[in-house]
mmCIF file with all atom_site columns, C-alpha atoms in Angstrom:
data_model
loop_
_atom_site.group_PDB
_atom_site.id
_atom_site.type_symbol
_atom_site.label_atom_id
_atom_site.label_alt_id
_atom_site.label_comp_id
_atom_site.label_asym_id
_atom_site.label_entity_id
_atom_site.label_seq_id
_atom_site.pdbx_PDB_ins_code
_atom_site.Cartn_x
_atom_site.Cartn_y
_atom_site.Cartn_z
_atom_site.occupancy
_atom_site.B_iso_or_equiv
_atom_site.pdbx_formal_charge
_atom_site.auth_seq_id
_atom_site.auth_comp_id
_atom_site.auth_asym_id
_atom_site.auth_atom_id
_atom_site.pdbx_PDB_model_num
ATOM 1  C CA . MET A 1 1  ? -19.348 28.794 -19.042 1.00 76.00 ? 1  MET A CA 1
ATOM 2  C CA . GLN A 1 2  ? -18.929 27.479 -22.539 1.00 89.00 ? 2  GLN A CA 1
ATOM 3  C CA . ALA A 1 3  ? -20.736 24.266 -23.321 1.00 88.00 ? 3  ALA A CA 1
ATOM 4  C CA . GLU A 1 4  ? -19.288 21.553 -25.488 1.00 93.00 ? 4  GLU A CA 1
ATOM 5  C CA . LYS A 1 5  ? -21.488 19.311 -27.542 1.00 93.00 ? 5  LYS A CA 1
ATOM 6  C CA . ILE A 1 6  ? -21.040 15.559 -27.139 1.00 94.00 ? 6  ILE A CA 1
ATOM 7  C CA . SER A 1 7  ? -22.890 12.557 -28.463 1.00 95.00 ? 7  SER A CA 1
ATOM 8  C CA . ILE A 1 8  ? -24.143 9.766  -26.196 1.00 95.00 ? 8  ILE A CA 1
ATOM 9  C CA . SER A 1 9  ? -26.273 6.701  -26.726 1.00 97.00 ? 9  SER A CA 1
ATOM 10 C CA . LEU A 1 10 ? -29.035 5.904  -24.245 1.00 97.00 ? 10 LEU A CA 1
ATOM 11 C CA . SER A 1 11 ? -31.669 3.227  -24.007 1.00 98.00 ? 11 SER A CA 1
ATOM 12 C CA . GLN A 1 12 ? -35.226 4.111  -24.959 1.00 98.00 ? 12 GLN A CA 1
ATOM 13 C CA . SER A 1 13 ? -36.308 3.851  -21.321 1.00 98.00 ? 13 SER A CA 1
ATOM 14 C CA . LEU A 1 14 ? -33.686 6.408  -20.242 1.00 98.00 ? 14 LEU A CA 1
ATOM 15 C CA . LEU A 1 15 ? -34.698 8.748  -23.049 1.00 98.00 ? 15 LEU A CA 1
ATOM 16 C CA . GLN A 1 16 ? -38.323 8.471  -21.912 1.00 98.00 ? 16 GLN A CA 1
ATOM 17 C CA . PHE A 1 17 ? -37.279 9.181  -18.338 1.00 98.00 ? 17 PHE A CA 1
ATOM 18 C CA . ILE A 1 18 ? -35.332 12.263 -19.421 1.00 98.00 ? 18 ILE A CA 1
ATOM 19 C CA . GLU A 1 19 ? -38.329 13.583 -21.347 1.00 98.00 ? 19 GLU A CA 1
ATOM 20 C CA . SER A 1 20 ? -40.710 12.899 -18.444 1.00 98.00 ? 20 SER A CA 1
ATOM 21 C CA . TYR A 1 21 ? -38.351 14.541 -15.966 1.00 98.00 ? 21 TYR A CA 1
ATOM 22 C CA . LYS A 1 22 ? -37.889 17.546 -18.252 1.00 98.00 ? 22 LYS A CA 1
ATOM 23 C CA . ILE A 1 23 ? -41.635 18.115 -18.408 1.00 98.00 ? 23 ILE A CA 1
ATOM 24 C CA . ALA A 1 24 ? -42.297 17.399 -14.723 1.00 98.00 ? 24 ALA A CA 1
ATOM 25 C CA . LYS A 1 25 ? -39.497 19.617 -13.419 1.00 97.00 ? 25 LYS A CA 1
ATOM 26 C CA . GLY A 1 26 ? -39.736 22.377 -16.026 1.00 98.00 ? 26 GLY A CA 1
ATOM 27 C CA . CYS A 1 27 ? -36.278 21.875 -17.459 1.00 98.00 ? 27 CYS A CA 1
ATOM 28 C CA . ASN A 1 28 ? -35.550 23.691 -20.708 1.00 97.00 ? 28 ASN A CA 1
ATOM 29 C CA . SER A 1 29 ? -33.902 20.790 -22.503 1.00 97.00 ? 29 SER A CA 1
ATOM 30 C CA . PRO A 1 30 ? -32.692 17.209 -22.190 1.00 97.00 ? 30 PRO A CA 1
ATOM 31 C CA . SER A 1 31 ? -29.222 18.679 -21.666 1.00 96.00 ? 31 SER A CA 1
ATOM 32 C CA . GLN A 1 32 ? -30.429 20.473 -18.551 1.00 97.00 ? 32 GLN A CA 1
ATOM 33 C CA . VAL A 1 33 ? -31.800 17.180 -17.204 1.00 98.00 ? 33 VAL A CA 1
ATOM 34 C CA . ILE A 1 34 ? -28.405 15.546 -17.778 1.00 97.00 ? 34 ILE A CA 1
ATOM 35 C CA . GLU A 1 35 ? -26.683 18.480 -16.031 1.00 96.00 ? 35 GLU A CA 1
ATOM 36 C CA . VAL A 1 36 ? -28.950 18.025 -12.991 1.00 97.00 ? 36 VAL A CA 1
ATOM 37 C CA . ALA A 1 37 ? -28.200 14.299 -12.935 1.00 97.00 ? 37 ALA A CA 1
ATOM 38 C CA . LEU A 1 38 ? -24.456 14.850 -13.192 1.00 97.00 ? 38 LEU A CA 1
ATOM 39 C CA . GLU A 1 39 ? -24.512 17.434 -10.384 1.00 97.00 ? 39 GLU A CA 1
ATOM 40 C CA . LEU A 1 40 ? -26.328 14.928 -8.169  1.00 96.00 ? 40 LEU A CA 1
ATOM 41 C CA . LEU A 1 41 ? -23.774 12.252 -9.055  1.00 96.00 ? 41 LEU A CA 1
ATOM 42 C CA . ARG A 1 42 ? -20.876 14.624 -8.327  1.00 96.00 ? 42 ARG A CA 1
ATOM 43 C CA . ASN A 1 43 ? -22.394 15.536 -4.947  1.00 96.00 ? 43 ASN A CA 1
ATOM 44 C CA . GLN A 1 44 ? -22.889 11.851 -4.126  1.00 95.00 ? 44 GLN A CA 1
ATOM 45 C CA . GLU A 1 45 ? -19.227 11.156 -4.904  1.00 94.00 ? 45 GLU A CA 1
ATOM 46 C CA . LEU A 1 46 ? -18.106 14.120 -2.775  1.00 93.00 ? 46 LEU A CA 1
ATOM 47 C CA . GLU A 1 47 ? -20.262 12.987 0.130   1.00 92.00 ? 47 GLU A CA 1
ATOM 48 C CA . SER A 1 48 ? -18.743 9.529  -0.111  1.00 89.00 ? 48 SER A CA 1
ATOM 49 C CA . ALA A 1 49 ? -15.211 10.957 -0.165  1.00 88.00 ? 49 ALA A CA 1
ATOM 50 C CA . TYR A 1 50 ? -15.928 13.224 2.818   1.00 86.00 ? 50 TYR A CA 1
ATOM 51 C CA . ARG A 1 51 ? -17.481 10.326 4.737   1.00 84.00 ? 51 ARG A CA 1
ATOM 52 C CA . GLN A 1 52 ? -14.405 8.178  4.088   1.00 85.00 ? 52 GLN A CA 1
ATOM 53 C CA . ALA A 1 53 ? -12.021 10.979 5.043   1.00 82.00 ? 53 ALA A CA 1
ATOM 54 C CA . SER A 1 54 ? -13.877 11.656 8.288   1.00 78.00 ? 54 SER A CA 1
ATOM 55 C CA . SER A 1 55 ? -13.701 7.993  9.236   1.00 79.00 ? 55 SER A CA 1
ATOM 56 C CA . GLU A 1 56 ? -9.926  7.898  8.969   1.00 74.00 ? 56 GLU A CA 1
ATOM 57 C CA . VAL A 1 57 ? -8.225  8.389  12.305  1.00 66.00 ? 57 VAL A CA 1
ATOM 58 C CA . ASP A 1 58 ? -4.896  10.191 12.522  1.00 67.00 ? 58 ASP A CA 1
ATOM 59 C CA . SER A 1 59 ? -3.165  9.371  15.797  1.00 66.00 ? 59 SER A CA 1
ATOM 60 C CA . ALA A 1 60 ? -0.806  12.336 15.324  1.00 68.00 ? 60 ALA A CA 1
ATOM 61 C CA . TRP A 1 61 ? -3.826  14.647 15.392  1.00 64.00 ? 61 TRP A CA 1
ATOM 62 C CA . ASP A 1 62 ? -4.928  13.185 18.720  1.00 63.00 ? 62 ASP A CA 1
ATOM 63 C CA . LEU A 1 63 ? -1.511  14.039 20.171  1.00 64.00 ? 63 LEU A CA 1
ATOM 64 C CA . THR A 1 64 ? -1.716  17.579 18.827  1.00 63.00 ? 64 THR A CA 1
ATOM 65 C CA . VAL A 1 65 ? -5.170  18.155 20.235  1.00 61.00 ? 65 VAL A CA 1
ATOM 66 C CA . ALA A 1 66 ? -4.062  16.901 23.653  1.00 61.00 ? 66 ALA A CA 1
ATOM 67 C CA . ASP A 1 67 ? -0.864  19.015 23.850  1.00 60.00 ? 67 ASP A CA 1
ATOM 68 C CA . GLY A 1 68 ? -2.473  21.577 26.190  1.00 63.00 ? 68 GLY A CA 1
ATOM 69 C CA . LEU A 1 69 ? -2.084  24.516 23.833  1.00 62.00 ? 69 LEU A CA 1
ATOM 70 C CA . THR A 1 70 ? -5.039  26.631 22.833  1.00 64.00 ? 70 THR A CA 1
ATOM 71 C CA . ASP A 1 71 ? -5.670  29.148 20.101  1.00 63.00 ? 71 ASP A CA 1
ATOM 72 C CA . GLU A 1 72 ? -6.708  31.746 22.659  1.00 63.00 ? 72 GLU A CA 1
ATOM 73 C CA . THR A 1 73 ? -4.600  34.872 23.041  1.00 62.00 ? 73 THR A CA 1
ATOM 74 C CA . TRP A 1 74 ? -4.482  36.776 26.314  1.00 56.00 ? 74 TRP A CA 1
#
């Protein structure tokens, strides 16, 4: 994986949090802390999308499930 350098501006309190987290969790750099945070955010978004998708009901699927056919082969 090739990393690309970007520039961001953060409040002093966020910078302090990043430094504290880096030390407490043994991260190698502030960039690694940001990577961890972004992975957590991505997972949170995926969980939300999966939760929404699972709550959607497809009436056509109910008909398919109830058609009496099985995947079993004899």
